[in-house]
PDB file of C-alpha atoms in Angstrom:
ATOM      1  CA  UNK O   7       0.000   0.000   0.000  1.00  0.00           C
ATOM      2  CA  UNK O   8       2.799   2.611   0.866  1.00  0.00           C
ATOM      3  CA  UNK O   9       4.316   1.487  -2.435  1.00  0.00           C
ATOM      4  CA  UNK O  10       1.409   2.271  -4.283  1.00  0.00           C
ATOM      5  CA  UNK O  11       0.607   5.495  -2.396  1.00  0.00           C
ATOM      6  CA  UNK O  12       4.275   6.528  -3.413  1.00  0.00           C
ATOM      7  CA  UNK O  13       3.622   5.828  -7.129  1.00  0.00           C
ATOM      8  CA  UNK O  14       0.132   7.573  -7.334  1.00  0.00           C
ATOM      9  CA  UNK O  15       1.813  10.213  -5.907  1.00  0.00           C
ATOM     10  CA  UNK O  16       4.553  10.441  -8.198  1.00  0.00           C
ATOM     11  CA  UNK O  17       1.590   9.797 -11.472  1.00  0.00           C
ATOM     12  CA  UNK O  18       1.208   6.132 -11.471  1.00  0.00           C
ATOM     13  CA  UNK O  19      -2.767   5.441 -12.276  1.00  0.00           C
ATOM     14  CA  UNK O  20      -2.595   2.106 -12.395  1.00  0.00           C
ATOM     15  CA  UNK O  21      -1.265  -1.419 -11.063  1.00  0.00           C
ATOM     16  CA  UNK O  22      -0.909  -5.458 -12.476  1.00  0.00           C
ATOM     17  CA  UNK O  23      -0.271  -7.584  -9.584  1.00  0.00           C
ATOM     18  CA  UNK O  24       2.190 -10.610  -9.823  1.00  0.00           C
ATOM     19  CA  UNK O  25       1.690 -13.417 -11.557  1.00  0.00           C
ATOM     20  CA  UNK O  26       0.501 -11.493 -14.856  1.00  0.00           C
ATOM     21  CA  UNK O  27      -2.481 -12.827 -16.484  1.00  0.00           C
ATOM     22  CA  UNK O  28      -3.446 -11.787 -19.693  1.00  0.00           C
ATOM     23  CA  UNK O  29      -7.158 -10.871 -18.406  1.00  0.00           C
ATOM     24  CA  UNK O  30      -5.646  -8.817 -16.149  1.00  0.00           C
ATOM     25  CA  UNK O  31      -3.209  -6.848 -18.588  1.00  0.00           C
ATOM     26  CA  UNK O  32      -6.455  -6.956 -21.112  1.00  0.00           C
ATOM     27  CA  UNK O  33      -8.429  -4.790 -18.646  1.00  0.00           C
ATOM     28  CA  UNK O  34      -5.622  -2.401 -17.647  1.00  0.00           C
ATOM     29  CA  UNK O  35      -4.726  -1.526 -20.682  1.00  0.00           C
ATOM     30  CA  UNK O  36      -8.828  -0.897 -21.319  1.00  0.00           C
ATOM     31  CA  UNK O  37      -9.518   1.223 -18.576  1.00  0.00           C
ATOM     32  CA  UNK O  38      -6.433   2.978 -19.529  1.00  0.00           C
ATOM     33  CA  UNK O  39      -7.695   3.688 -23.365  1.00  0.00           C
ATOM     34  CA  UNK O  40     -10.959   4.880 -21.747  1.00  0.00           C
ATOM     35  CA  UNK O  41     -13.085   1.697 -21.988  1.00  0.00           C
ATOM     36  CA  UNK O  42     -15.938   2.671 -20.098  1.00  0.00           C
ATOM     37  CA  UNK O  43     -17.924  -0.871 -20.283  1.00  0.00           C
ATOM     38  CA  UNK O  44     -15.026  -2.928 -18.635  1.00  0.00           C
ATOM     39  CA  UNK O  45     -14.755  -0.529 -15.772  1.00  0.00           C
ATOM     40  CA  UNK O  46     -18.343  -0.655 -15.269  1.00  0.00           C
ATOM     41  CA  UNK O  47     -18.466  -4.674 -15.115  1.00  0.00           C
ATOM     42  CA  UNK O  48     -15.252  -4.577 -12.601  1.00  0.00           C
ATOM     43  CA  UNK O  49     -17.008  -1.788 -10.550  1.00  0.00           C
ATOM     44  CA  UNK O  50     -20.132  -4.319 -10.441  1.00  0.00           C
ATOM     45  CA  UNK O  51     -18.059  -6.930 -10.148  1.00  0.00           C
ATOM     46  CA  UNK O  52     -16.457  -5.575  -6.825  1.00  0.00           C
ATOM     47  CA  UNK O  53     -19.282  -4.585  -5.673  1.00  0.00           C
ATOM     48  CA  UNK O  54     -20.947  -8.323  -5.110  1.00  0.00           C
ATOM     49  CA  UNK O  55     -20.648  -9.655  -1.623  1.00  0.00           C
ATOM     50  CA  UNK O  56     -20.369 -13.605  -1.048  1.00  0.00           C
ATOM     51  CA  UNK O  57     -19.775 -13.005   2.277  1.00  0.00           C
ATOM     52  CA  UNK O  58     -20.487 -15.889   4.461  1.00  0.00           C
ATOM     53  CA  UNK O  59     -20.938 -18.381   1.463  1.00  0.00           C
ATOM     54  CA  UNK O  60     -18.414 -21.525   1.357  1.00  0.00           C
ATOM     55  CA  UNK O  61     -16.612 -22.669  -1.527  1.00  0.00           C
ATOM     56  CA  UNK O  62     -14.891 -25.984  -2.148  1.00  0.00           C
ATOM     57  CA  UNK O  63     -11.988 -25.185  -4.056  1.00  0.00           C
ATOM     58  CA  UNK O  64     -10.662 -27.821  -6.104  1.00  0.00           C
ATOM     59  CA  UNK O  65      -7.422 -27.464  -7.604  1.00  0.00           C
ATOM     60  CA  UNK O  66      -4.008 -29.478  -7.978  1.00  0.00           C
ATOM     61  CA  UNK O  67      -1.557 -26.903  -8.657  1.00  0.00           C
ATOM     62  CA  UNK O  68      -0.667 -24.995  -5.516  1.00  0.00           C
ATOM     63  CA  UNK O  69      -0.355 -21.568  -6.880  1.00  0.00           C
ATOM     64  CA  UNK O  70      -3.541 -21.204  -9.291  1.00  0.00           C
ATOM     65  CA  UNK O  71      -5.237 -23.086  -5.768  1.00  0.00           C
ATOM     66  CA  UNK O  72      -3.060 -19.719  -3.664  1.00  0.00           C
ATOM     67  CA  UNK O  73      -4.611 -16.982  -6.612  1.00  0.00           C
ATOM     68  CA  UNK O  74      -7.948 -18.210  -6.691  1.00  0.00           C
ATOM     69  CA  UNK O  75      -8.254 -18.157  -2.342  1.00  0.00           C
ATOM     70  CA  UNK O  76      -7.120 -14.479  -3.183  1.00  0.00           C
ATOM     71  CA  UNK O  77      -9.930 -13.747  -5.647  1.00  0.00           C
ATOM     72  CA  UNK O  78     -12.695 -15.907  -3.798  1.00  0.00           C
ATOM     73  CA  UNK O  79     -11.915 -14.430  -0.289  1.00  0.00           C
ATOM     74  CA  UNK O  80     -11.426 -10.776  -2.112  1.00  0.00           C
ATOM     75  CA  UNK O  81     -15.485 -10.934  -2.206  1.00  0.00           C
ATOM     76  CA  UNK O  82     -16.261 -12.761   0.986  1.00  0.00           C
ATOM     77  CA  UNK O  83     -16.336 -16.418   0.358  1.00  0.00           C
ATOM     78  CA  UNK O  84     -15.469 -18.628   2.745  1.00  0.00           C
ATOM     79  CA  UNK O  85     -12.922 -21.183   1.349  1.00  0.00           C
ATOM     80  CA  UNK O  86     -11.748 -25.039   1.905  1.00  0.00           C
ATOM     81  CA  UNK O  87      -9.277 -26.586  -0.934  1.00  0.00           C
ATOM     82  CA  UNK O  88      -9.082 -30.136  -1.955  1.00  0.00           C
ATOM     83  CA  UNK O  89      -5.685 -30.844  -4.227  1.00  0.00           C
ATOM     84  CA  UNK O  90      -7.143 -33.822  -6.409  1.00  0.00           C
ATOM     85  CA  UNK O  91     -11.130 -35.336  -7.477  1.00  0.00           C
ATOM     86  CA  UNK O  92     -10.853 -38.017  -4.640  1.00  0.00           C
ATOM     87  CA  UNK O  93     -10.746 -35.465  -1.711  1.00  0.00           C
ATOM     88  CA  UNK O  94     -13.077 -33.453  -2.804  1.00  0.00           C
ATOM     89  CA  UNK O  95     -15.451 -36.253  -3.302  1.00  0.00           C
ATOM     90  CA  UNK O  96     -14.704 -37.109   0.412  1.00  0.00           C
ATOM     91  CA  UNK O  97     -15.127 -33.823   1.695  1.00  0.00           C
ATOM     92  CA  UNK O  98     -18.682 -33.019   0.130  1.00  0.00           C
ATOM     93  CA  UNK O  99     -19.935 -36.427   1.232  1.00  0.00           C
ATOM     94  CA  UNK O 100     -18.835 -36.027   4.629  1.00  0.00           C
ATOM     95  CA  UNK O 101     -20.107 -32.801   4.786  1.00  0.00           C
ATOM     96  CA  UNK O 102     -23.795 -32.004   6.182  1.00  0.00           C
ATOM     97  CA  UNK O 103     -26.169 -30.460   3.104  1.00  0.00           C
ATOM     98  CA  UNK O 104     -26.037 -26.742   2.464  1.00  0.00           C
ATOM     99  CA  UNK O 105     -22.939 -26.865   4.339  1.00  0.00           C
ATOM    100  CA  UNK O 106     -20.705 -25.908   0.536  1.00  0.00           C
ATOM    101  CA  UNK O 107     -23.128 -23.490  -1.681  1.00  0.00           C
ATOM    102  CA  UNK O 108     -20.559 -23.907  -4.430  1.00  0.00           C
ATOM    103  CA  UNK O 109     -17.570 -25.980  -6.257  1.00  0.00           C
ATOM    104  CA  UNK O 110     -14.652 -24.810  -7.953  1.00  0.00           C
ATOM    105  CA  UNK O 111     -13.475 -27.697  -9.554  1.00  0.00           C
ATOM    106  CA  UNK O 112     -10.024 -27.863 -11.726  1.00  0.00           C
ATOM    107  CA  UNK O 113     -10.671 -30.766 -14.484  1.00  0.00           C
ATOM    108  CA  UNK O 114      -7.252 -32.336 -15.028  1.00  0.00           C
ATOM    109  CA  UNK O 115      -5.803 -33.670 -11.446  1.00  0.00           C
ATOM    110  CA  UNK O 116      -3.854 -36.475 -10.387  1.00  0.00           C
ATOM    111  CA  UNK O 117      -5.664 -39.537  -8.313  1.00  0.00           C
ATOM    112  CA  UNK O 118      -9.253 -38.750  -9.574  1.00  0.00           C
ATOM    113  CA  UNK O 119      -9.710 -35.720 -12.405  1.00  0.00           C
ATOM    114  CA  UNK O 120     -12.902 -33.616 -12.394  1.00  0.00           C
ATOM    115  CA  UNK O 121     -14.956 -35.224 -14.371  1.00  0.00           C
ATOM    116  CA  UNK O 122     -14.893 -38.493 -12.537  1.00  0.00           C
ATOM    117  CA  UNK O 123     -15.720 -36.390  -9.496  1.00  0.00           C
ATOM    118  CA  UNK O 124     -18.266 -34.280 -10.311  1.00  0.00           C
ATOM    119  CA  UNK O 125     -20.073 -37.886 -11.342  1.00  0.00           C
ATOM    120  CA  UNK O 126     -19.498 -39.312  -8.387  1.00  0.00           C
ATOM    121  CA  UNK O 127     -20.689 -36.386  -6.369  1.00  0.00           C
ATOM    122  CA  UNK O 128     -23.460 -36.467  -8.738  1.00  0.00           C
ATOM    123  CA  UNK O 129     -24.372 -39.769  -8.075  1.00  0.00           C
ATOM    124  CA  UNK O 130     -24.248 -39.055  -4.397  1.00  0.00           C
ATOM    125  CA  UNK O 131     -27.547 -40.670  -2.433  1.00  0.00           C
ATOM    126  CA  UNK O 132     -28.306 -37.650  -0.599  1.00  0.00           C
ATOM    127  CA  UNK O 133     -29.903 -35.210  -3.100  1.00  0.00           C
ATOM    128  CA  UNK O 134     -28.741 -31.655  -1.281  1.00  0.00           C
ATOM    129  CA  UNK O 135     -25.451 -32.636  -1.740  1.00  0.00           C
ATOM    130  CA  UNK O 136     -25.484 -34.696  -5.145  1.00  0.00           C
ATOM    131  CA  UNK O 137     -26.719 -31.235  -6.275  1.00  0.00           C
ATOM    132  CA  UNK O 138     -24.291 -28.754  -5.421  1.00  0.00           C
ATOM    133  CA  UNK O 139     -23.465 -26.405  -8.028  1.00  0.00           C
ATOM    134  CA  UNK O 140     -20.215 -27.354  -9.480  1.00  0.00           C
ATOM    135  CA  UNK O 141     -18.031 -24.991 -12.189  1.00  0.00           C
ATOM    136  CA  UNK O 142     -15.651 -26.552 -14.032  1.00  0.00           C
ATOM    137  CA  UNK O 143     -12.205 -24.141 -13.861  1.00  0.00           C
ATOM    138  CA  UNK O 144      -9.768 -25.218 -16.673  1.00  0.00           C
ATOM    139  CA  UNK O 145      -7.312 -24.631 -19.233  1.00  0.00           C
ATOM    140  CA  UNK O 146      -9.288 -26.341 -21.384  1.00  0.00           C
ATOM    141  CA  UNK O 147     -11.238 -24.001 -22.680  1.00  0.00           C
ATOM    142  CA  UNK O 148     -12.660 -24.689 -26.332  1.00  0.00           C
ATOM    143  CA  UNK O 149     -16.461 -25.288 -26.462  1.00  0.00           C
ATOM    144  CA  UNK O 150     -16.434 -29.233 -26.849  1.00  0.00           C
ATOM    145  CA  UNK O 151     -14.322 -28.680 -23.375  1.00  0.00           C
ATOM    146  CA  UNK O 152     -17.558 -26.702 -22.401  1.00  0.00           C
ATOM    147  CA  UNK O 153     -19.939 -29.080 -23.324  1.00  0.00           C
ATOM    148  CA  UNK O 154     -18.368 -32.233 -21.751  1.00  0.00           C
ATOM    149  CA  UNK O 155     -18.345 -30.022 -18.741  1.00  0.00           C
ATOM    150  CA  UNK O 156     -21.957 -29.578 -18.793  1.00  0.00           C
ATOM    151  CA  UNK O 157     -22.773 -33.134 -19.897  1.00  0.00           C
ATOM    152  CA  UNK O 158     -20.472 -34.696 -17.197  1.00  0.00           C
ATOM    153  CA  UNK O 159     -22.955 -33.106 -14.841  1.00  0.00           C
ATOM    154  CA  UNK O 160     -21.314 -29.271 -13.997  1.00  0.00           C
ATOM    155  CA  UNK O 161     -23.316 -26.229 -13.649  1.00  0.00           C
ATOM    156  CA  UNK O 162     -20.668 -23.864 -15.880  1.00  0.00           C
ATOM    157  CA  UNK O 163     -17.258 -23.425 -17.321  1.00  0.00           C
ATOM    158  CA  UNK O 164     -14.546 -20.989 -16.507  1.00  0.00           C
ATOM    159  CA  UNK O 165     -11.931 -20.974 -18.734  1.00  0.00           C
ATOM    160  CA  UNK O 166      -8.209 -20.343 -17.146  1.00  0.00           C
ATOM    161  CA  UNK O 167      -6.490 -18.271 -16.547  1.00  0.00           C
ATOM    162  CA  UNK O 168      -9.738 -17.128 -14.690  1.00  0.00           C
ATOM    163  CA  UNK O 169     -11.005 -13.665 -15.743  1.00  0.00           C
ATOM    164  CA  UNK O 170     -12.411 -12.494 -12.599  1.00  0.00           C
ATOM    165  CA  UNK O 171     -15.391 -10.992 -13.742  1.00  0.00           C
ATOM    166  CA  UNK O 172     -16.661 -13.845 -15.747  1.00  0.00           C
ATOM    167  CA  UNK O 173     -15.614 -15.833 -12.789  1.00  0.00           C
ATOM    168  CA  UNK O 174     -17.739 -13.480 -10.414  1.00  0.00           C
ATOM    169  CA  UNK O 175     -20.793 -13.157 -13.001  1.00  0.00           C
ATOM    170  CA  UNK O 176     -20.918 -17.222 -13.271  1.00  0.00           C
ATOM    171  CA  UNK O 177     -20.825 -17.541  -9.013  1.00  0.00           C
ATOM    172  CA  UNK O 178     -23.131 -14.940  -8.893  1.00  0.00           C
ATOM    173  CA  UNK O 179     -25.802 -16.111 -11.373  1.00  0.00           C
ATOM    174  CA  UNK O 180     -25.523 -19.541  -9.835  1.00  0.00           C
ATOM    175  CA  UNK O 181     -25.688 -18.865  -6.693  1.00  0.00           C
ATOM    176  CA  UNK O 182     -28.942 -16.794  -7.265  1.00  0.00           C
ATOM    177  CA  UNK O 183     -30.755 -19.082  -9.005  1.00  0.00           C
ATOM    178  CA  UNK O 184     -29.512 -21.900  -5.998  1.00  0.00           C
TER     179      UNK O 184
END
């Protein structure tokens, strides 16, 4: 913060955090040709409050699993990780229903990939918890990638890296339609 202060002071108007993504650089360099429209989806964006809602975070890699906490606790969620499919799967069913309002879940993963976990989860007995929304987070991000996403049984597809208003906008509209 005193870093930034020093730069805004000196005519710095804006910042890209570390790691770069090219979302990220994409809306900088936006706002900073004047596009109005992506400055009013981040400002909307910002503004949307998950506060209190818990998010199972499924992710392999340690440092997209590190960013995404960042993003998801930015706007109030409350989160618990799982690295691979197989945790996960144990986590939701040991949980109680309504205790997770959402999954994050990374496709390609070691022990159990998340696919084969969103089926299994899907295939749960108890229907609160076989039907917890799950978004499929991936580099995989062509539209047969999309599909198999929503015919293996997942509520929506967020291409990475994650452009954090799409990732907000897809959170937001499922969790108001939950």
């Amino acid at each position: 913060a005193d870093i930034e202060d020093e730069a805004r002071n000196a005519g710095v108007t804006d910042f890209i955090s570390k790691p770069l993504f090219a979302s990220d650089l994409h809306r900088i360099l936006e706002r900073a040709l004047g596009k109005t429209q992506e400055i009013v989806e981040e400002t909307a964006a910002s503004e949307e409050d998950f506060h209190g809602k818990r998010i199972l975070l499924v992710e392999d890699n340690d440092l997209n699993r590190e960013i995404a906490t960042e993003l998801l606790s930015e706007v109030g969620f409350v989160i618990e990780s799982a690295e691979n499919g197989q945790i996960a799967c144990d986590m939701v069913k040991n949980s109680s229903p309504g205790y997770y309002d959402v999954i994050l879940m990374d496709v390609q993963m070691p022990v159990m990939n998340g696919y084969e976990a969103t089926e299994v989860i899907r295939g749960l007995e108890n229907p609160a918890l076989a039907n917890i929304p799950i978004i499929a987070m991936t580099a995989n991000a062509f539209e047969e990638d999309r599909q198999k996403a929503l015919e293996t049984g997942m509520n929506g597809h967020l291409p990475k890296p994650v452009d954090v208003n799409k990732m907000i906008s897809i959170l937001s509209s499922i969790l108001k339609n939950k």
